CSV table of C-alpha atoms in Angstrom, one decimal:
chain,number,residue,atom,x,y,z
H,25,UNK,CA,0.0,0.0,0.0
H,26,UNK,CA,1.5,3.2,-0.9
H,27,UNK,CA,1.6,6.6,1.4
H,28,UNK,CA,1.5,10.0,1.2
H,29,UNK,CA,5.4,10.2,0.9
H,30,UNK,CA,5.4,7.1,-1.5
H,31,UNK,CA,2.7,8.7,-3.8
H,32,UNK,CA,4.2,12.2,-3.4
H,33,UNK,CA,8.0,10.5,-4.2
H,34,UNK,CA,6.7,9.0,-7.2
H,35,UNK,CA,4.9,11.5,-8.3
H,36,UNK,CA,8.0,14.1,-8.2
H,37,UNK,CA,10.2,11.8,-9.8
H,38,UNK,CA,7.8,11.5,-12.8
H,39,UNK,CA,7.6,15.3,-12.7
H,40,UNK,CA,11.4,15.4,-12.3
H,41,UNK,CA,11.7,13.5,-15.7
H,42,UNK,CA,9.4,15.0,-17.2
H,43,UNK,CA,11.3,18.2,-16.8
H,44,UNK,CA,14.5,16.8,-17.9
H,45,UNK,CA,13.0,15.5,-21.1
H,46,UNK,CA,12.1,18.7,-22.2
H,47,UNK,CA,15.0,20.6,-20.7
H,48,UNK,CA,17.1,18.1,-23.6
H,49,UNK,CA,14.7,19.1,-26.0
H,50,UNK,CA,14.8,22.8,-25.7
H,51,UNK,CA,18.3,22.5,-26.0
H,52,UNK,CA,18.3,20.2,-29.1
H,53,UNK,CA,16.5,23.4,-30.7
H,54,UNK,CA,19.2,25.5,-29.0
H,55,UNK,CA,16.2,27.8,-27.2
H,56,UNK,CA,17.7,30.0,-24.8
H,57,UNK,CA,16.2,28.8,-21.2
H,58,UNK,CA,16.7,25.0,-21.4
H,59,UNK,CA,18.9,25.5,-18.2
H,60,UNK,CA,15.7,26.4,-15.8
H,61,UNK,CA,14.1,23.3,-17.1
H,62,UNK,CA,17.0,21.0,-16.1
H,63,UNK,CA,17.6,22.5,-13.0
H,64,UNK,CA,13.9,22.0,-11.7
H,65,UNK,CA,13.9,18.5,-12.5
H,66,UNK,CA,16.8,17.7,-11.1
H,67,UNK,CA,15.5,19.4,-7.8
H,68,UNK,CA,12.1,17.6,-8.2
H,69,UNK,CA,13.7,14.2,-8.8
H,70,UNK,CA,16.0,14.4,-5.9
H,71,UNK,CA,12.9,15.1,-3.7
H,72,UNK,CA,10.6,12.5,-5.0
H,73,UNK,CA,13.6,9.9,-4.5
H,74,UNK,CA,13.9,11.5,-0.7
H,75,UNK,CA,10.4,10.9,-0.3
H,76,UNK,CA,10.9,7.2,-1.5
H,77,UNK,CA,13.3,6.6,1.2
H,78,UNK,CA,12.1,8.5,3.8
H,79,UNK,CA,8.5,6.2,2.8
H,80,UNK,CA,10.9,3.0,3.4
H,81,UNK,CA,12.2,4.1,6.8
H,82,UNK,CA,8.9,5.1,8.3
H,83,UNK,CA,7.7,1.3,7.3
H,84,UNK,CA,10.5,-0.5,8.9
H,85,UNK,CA,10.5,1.9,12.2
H,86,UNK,CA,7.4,1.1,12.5
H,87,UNK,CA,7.7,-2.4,11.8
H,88,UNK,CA,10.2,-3.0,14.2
H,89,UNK,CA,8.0,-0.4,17.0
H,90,UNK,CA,4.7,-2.7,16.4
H,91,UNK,CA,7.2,-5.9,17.3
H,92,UNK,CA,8.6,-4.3,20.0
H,93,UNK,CA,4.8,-3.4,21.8
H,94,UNK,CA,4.2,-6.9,20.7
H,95,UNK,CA,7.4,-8.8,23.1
H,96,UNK,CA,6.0,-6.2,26.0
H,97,UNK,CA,2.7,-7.3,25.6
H,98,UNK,CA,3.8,-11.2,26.1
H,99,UNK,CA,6.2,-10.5,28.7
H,100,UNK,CA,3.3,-8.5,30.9
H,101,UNK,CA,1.2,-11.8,30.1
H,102,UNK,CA,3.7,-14.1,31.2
H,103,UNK,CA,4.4,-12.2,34.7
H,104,UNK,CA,0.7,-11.6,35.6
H,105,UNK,CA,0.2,-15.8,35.0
């Protein structure tokens, strides 16, 4: 299941691209402000890939916080029996 910072990653990276693309094809046609394009998308693609990763980490932490409630949970059953 994606997130908000998985969707939002993605999403930035396809706009990153996007960007890029036509930041190579304005200067194929040698049009004067291909440099703007290139430089947002490489901004925007750095971001959605931050996103990505910070998506990742947020699963595991909380991953390994759900197992850690879990072994308190048992333990506190265990010393009350």
């Amino acid at each position: 299941m994606l997130n908000k910072y998985m969707r939002r990653g993605i999403w930035l990276i396809l706009l990153g691209v996007a960007f890029i693309v036509l930041g190579y094809y304005l200067m194929q046609g040698d049009k004067f402000k291909y440099g703007w394009a290139m430089i947002i998308g490489t901004i925007a693609f750095g971001a959605g890939f931050l996103n990505i990763v910070y998506s990742l980490i947020r699963k595991l932490d909380r991953k390994a916080i759900l197992e850690e409630r879990a072994g308190e949970e048992e333990k506190t059953v265990e010393t009350e029996n």
